[in-house]
mmCIF file of C-alpha atoms in Angstrom:
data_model
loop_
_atom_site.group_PDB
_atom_site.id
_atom_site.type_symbol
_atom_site.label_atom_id
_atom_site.label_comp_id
_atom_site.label_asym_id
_atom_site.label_seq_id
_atom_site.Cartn_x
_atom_site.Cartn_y
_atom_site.Cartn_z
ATOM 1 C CA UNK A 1 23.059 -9.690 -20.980
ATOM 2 C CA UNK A 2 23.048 -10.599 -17.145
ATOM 3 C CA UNK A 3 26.249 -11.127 -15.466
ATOM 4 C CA UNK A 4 26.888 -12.165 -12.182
ATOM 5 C CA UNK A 5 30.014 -12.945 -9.943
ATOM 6 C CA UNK A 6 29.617 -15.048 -7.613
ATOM 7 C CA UNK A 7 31.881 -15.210 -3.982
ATOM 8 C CA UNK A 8 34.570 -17.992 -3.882
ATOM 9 C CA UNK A 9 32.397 -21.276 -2.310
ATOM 10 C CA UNK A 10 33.117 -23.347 0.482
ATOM 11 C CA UNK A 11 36.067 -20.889 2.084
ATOM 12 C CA UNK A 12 39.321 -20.049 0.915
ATOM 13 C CA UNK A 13 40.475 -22.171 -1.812
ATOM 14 C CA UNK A 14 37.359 -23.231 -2.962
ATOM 15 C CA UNK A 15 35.920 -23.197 -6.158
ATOM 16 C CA UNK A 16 34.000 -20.548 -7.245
ATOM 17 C CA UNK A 17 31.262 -19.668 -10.373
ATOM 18 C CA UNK A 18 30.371 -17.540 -12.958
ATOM 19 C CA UNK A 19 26.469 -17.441 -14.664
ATOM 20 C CA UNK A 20 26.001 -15.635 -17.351
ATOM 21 C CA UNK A 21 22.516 -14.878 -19.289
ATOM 22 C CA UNK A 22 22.487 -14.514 -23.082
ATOM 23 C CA UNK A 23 19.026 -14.747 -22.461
ATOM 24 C CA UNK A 24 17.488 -13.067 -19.387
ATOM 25 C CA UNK A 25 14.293 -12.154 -20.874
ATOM 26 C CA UNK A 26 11.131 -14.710 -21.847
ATOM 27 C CA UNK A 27 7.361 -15.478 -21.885
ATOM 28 C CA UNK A 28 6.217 -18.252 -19.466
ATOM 29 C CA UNK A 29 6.655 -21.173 -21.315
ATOM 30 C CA UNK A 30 9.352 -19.818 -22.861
ATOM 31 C CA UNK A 31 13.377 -20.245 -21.786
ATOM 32 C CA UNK A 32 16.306 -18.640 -20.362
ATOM 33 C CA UNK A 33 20.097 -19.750 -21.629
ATOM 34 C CA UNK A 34 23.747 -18.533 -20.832
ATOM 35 C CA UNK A 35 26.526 -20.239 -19.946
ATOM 36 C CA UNK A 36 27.830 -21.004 -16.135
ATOM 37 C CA UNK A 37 31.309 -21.215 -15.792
ATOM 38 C CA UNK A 38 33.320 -23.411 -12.910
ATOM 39 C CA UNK A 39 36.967 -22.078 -11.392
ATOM 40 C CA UNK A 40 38.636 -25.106 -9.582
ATOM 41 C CA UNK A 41 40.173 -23.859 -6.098
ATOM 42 C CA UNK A 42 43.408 -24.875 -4.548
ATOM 43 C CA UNK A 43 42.453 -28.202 -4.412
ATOM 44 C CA UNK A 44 40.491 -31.367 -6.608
ATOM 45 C CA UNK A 45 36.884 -31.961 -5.828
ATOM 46 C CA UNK A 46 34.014 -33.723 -6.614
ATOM 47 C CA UNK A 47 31.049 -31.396 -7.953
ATOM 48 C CA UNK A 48 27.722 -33.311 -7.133
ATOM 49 C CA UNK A 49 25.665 -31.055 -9.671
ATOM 50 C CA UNK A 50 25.172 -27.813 -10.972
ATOM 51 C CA UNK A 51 21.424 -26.393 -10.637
ATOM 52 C CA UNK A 52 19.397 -23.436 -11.631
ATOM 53 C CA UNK A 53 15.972 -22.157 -9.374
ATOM 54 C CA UNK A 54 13.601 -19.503 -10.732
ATOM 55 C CA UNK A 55 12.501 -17.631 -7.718
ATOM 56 C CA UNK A 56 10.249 -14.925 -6.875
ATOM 57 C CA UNK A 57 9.186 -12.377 -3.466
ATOM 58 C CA UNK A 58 6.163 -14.373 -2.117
ATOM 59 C CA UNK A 59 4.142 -12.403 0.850
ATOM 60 C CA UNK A 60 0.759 -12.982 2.316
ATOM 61 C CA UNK A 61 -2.607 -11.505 1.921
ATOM 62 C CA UNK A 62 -2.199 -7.903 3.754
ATOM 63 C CA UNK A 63 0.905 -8.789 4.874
ATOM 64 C CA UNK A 64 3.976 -6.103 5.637
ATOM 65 C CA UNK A 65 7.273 -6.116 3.817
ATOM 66 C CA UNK A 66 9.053 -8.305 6.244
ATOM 67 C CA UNK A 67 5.871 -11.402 5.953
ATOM 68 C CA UNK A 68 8.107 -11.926 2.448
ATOM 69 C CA UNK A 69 9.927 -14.688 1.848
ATOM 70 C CA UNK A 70 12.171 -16.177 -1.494
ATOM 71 C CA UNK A 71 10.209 -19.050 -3.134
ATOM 72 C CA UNK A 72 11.014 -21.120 -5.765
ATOM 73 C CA UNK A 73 9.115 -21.397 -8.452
ATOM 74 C CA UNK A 74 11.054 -24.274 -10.573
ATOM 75 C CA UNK A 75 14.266 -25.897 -9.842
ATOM 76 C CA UNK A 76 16.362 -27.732 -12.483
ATOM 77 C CA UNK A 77 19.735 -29.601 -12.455
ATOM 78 C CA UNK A 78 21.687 -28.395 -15.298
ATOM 79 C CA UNK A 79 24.711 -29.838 -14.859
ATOM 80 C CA UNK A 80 25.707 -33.482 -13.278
ATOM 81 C CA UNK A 81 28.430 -34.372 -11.083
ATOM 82 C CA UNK A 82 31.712 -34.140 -12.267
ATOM 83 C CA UNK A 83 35.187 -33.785 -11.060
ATOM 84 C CA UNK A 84 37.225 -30.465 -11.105
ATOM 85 C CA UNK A 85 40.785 -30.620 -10.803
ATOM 86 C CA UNK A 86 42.776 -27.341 -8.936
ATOM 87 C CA UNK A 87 42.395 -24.169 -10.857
ATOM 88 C CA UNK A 88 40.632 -25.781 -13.900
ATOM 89 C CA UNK A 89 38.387 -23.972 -15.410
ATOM 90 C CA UNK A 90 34.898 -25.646 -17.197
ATOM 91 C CA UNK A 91 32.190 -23.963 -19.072
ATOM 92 C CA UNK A 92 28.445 -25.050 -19.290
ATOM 93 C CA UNK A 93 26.216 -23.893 -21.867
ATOM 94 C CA UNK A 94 22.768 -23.937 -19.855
ATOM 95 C CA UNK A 95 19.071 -23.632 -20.383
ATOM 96 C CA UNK A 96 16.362 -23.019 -17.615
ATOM 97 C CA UNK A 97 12.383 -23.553 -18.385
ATOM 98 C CA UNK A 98 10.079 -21.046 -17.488
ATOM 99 C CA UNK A 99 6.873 -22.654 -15.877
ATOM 100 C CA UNK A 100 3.689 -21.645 -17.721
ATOM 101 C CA UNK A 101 2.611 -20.163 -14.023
ATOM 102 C CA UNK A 102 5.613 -18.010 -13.381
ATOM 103 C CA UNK A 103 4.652 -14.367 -12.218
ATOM 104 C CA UNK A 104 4.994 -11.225 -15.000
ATOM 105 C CA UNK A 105 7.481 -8.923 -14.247
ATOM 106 C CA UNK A 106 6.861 -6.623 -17.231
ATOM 107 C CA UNK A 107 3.974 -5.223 -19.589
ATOM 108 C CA UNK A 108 2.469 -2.550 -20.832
ATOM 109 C CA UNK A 109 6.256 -1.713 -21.943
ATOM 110 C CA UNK A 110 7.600 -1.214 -18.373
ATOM 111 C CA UNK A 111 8.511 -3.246 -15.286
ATOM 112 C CA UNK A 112 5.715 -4.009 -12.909
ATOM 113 C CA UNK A 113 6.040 -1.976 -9.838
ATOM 114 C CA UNK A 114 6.322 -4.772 -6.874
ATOM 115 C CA UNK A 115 7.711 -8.051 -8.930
ATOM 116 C CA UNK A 116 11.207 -9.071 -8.523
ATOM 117 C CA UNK A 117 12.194 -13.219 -10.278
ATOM 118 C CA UNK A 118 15.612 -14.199 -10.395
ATOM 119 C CA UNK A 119 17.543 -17.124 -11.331
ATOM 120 C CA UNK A 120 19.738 -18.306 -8.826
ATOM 121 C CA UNK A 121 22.568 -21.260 -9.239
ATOM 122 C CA UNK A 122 23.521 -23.927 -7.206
ATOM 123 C CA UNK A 123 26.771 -25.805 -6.656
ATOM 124 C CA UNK A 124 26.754 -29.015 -4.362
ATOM 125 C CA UNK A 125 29.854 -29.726 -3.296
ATOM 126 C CA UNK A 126 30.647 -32.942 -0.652
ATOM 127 C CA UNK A 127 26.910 -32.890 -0.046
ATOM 128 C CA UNK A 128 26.989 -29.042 0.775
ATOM 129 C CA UNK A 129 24.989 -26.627 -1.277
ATOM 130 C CA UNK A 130 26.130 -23.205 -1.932
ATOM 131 C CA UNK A 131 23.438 -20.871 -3.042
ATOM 132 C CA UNK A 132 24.167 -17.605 -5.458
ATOM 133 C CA UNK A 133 22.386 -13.852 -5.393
ATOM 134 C CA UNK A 134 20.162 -13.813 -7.742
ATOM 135 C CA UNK A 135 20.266 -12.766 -11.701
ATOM 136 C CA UNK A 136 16.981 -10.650 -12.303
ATOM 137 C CA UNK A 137 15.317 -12.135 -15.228
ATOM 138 C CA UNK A 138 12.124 -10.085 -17.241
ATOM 139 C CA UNK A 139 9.041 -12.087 -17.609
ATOM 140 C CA UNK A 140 6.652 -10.776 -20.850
ATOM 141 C CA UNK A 141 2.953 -11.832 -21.014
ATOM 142 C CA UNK A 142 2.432 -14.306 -23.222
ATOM 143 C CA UNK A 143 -0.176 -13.239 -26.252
ATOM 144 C CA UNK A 144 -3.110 -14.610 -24.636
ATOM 145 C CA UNK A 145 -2.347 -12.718 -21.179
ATOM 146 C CA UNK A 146 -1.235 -9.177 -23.331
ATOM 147 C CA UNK A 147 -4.460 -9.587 -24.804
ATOM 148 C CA UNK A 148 -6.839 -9.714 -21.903
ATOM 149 C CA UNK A 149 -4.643 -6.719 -19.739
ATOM 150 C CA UNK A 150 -4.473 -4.613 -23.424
ATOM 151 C CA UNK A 151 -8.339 -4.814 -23.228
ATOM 152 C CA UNK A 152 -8.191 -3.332 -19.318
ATOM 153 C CA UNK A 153 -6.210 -0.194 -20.340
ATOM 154 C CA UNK A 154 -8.731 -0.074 -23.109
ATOM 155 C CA UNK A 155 -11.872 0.355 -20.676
ATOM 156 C CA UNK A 156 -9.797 2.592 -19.052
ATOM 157 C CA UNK A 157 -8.151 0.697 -15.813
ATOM 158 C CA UNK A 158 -4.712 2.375 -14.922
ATOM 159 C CA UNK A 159 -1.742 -0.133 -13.707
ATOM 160 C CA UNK A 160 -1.048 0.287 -10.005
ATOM 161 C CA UNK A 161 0.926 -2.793 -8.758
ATOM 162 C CA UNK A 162 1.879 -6.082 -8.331
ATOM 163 C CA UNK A 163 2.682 -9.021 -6.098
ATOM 164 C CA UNK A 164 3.112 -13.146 -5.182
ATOM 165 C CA UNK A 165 1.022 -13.940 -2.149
ATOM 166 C CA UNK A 166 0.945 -17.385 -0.841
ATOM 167 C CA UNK A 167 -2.611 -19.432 -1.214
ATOM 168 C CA UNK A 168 -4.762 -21.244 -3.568
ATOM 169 C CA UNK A 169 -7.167 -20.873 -5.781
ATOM 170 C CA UNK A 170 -10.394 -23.146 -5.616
ATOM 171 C CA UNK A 171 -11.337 -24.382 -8.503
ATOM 172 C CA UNK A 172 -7.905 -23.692 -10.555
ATOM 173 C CA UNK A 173 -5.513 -26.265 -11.959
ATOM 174 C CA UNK A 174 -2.966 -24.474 -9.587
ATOM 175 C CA UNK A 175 0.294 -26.263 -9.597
ATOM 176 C CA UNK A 176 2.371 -23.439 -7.419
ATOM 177 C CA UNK A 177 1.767 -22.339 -3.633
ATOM 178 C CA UNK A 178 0.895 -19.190 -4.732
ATOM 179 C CA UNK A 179 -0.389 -16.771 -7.295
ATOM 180 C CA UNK A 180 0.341 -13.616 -8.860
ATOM 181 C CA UNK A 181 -2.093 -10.446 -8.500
ATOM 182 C CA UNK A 182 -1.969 -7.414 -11.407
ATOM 183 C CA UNK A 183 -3.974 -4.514 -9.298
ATOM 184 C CA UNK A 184 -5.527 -1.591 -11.204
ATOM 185 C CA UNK A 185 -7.441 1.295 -10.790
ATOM 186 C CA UNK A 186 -10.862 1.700 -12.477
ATOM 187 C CA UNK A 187 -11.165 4.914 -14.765
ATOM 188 C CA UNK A 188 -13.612 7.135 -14.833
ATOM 189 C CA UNK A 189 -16.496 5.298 -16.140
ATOM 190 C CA UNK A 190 -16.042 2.563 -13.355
ATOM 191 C CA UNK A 191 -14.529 5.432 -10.579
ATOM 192 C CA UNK A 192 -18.144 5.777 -8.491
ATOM 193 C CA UNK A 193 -18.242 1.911 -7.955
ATOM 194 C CA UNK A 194 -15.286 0.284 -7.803
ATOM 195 C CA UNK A 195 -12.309 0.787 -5.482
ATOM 196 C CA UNK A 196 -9.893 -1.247 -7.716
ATOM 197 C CA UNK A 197 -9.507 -4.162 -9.504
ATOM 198 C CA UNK A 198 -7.029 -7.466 -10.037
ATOM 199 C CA UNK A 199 -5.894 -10.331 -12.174
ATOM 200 C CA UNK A 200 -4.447 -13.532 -12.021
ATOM 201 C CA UNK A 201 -2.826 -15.836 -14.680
ATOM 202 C CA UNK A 202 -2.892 -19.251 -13.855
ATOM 203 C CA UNK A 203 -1.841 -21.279 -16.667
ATOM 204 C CA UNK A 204 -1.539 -24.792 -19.052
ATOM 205 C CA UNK A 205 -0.264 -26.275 -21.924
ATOM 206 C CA UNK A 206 -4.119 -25.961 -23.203
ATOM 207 C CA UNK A 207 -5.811 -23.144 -21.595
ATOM 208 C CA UNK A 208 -5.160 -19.919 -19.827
ATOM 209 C CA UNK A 209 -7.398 -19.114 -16.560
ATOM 210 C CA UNK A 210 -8.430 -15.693 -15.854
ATOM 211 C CA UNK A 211 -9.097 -14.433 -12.238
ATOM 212 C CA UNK A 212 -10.792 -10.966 -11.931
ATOM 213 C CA UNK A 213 -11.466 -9.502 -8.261
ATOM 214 C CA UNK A 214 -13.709 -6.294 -7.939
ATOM 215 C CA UNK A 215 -12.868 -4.468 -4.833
ATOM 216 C CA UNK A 216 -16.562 -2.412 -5.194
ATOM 217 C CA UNK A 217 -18.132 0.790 -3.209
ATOM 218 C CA UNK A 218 -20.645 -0.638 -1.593
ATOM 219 C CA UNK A 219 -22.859 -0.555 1.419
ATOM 220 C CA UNK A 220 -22.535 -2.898 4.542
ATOM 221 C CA UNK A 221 -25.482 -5.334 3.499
ATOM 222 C CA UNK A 222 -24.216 -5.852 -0.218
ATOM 223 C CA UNK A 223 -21.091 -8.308 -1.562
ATOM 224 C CA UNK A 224 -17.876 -5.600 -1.260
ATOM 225 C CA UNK A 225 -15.603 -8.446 -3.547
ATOM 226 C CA UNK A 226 -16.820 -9.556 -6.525
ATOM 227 C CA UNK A 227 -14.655 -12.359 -8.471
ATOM 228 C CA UNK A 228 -15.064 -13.633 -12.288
ATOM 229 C CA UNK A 229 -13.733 -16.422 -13.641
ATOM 230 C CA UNK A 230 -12.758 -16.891 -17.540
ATOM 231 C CA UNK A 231 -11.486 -20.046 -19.379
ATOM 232 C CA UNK A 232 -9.084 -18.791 -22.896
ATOM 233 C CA UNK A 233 -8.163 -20.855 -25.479
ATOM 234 C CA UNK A 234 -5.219 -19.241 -26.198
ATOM 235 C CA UNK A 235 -5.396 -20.384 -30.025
ATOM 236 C CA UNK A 236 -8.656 -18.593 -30.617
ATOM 237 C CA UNK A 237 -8.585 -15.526 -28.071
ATOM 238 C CA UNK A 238 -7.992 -13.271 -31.535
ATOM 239 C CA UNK A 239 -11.596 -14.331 -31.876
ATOM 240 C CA UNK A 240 -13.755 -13.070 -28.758
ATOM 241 C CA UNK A 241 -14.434 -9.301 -28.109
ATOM 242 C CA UNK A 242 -12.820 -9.215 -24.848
ATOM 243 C CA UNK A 243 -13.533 -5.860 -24.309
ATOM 244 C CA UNK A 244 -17.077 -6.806 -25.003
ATOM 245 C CA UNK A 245 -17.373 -9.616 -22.438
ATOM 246 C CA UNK A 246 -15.286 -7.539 -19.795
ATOM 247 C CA UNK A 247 -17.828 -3.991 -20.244
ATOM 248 C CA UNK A 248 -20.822 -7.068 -19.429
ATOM 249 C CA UNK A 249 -19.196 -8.703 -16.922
ATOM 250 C CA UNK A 250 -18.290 -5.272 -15.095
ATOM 251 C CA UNK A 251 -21.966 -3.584 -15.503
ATOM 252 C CA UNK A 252 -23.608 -6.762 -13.836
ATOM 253 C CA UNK A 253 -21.189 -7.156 -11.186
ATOM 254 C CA UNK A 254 -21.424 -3.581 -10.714
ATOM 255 C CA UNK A 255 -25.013 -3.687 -10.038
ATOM 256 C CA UNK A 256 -24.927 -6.334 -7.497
ATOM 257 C CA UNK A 257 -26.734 -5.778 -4.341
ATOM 258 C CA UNK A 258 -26.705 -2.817 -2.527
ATOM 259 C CA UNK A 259 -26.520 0.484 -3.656
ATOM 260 C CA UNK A 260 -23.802 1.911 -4.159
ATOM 261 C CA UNK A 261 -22.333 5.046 -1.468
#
């Protein structure tokens, strides 16, 4: 349970808000509920709406901490407009979706080192918006994703971090301004050629996309990044030998021009 108490709005006398999570932990796809809770001031007003964005830490490619910024990643009105009398006090039970492309902030049974999502909740009031801190909420893989990163640990790849960065990818039914990267670090069997490795999710109602980047060892003549792209049917992923596919994929991309140093 996530609760969060938020400042008095719009000065002294205002009206001020309560959100609390029953549910603060989901797949994407999945959904996030609690109830928010609305304290009338010294004084009637009109509330235009009530609305709930999922947010994450977006940076850019290389950037430094302070190139970050807070970026939505869905934003949903909740509640319309109603009127709140002095000191009376409403409650809302609420539900927020959770976009199929929202970032991970947990697997392998542990948060992942660089991801921070919140929900945060908005009250317009005479036209003015009043923004909350955030609620951290925990975003699981979904079964197709666990599937493809349990069959990384398997070949040995060791979690290292991860982060939002702003772009897109070609090719990708991308609906968000930027993407989520899972970095590892190859084993031992892939230590000699490869520097490290990463993963993005991006995806639908039908399929899940898989992005692999190999960051290889490599002399100046050869290809240093190496990328692989993967379609999943998340209804029959039980069915392929991912661990399989991914030792192939990795020995021929290995053994990509240029010899190795």
């Amino acid at each position: 349970m996530v609760v969060k108490r938020l400042m008095r709005m719009f000065g002294v006398g205002g009206p001020s808000v309560r959100t609390e999570l029953k549910v603060a932990r989901a797949k994407p796809g999945g959904k996030l509920s609690g109830t928010v809770e609305v304290t009338g001031g010294d004084h009637q007003v009109s509330i235009g709406y009530i609305a709930l964005a999922l947010v994450t830490d977006v940076g850019v490619q290389g950037g430094l901490l302070g190139d970050q910024s807070t970026e939505e990643i869905s934003r949903q009105r909740v509640v319309e407009g109603f009127t709140l009398a002095a000191r009376e006090r409403r409650i809302f039970d609420i539900t927020c979706d959770v976009p199929l492309e929202t970032p991970l902030t947990r697997a392998f049974g542990q948060p992942l080192a660089g991801m921070n999502v919140g929900l945060r909740t908005e009250l317009e009031v005479a036209r003015e918006v009043d923004r909350t801190d955030l609620d951290p909420v925990e975003i699981d893989p979904m079964p197709a994703q666990q599937h493809i990163l349990d069959a990384l640990v398997k070949l040995g790849f060791q979690f290292v971090k991860a982060d939002v960065e702003r772009g897109r990818l070609r090719g990708l039914p991308q609906t968000l301004p930027f993407y989520q990267e899972i970095e590892f670090l190859p084993g031992t069997a892939y230590a000699a050629q490869l520097r490290n490795l990463e993963v993005t999710f991006v995806a639908t109602d039908r399929k899940l996309h898989v992005v692999m980047e190999l960051d290889r060892k490599v002399g100046p003549l050869a290809d240093r990044d190496i990328f692989g792209r993967f379609t999943v049917d998340p209804a029959t992923i039980a069915d392929t030998d991912w661990r399989g596919l991914l030792t192939d994929w990795l020995a021929q991309s290995t053994a990509r021009k240029g010899p190795l140093f």
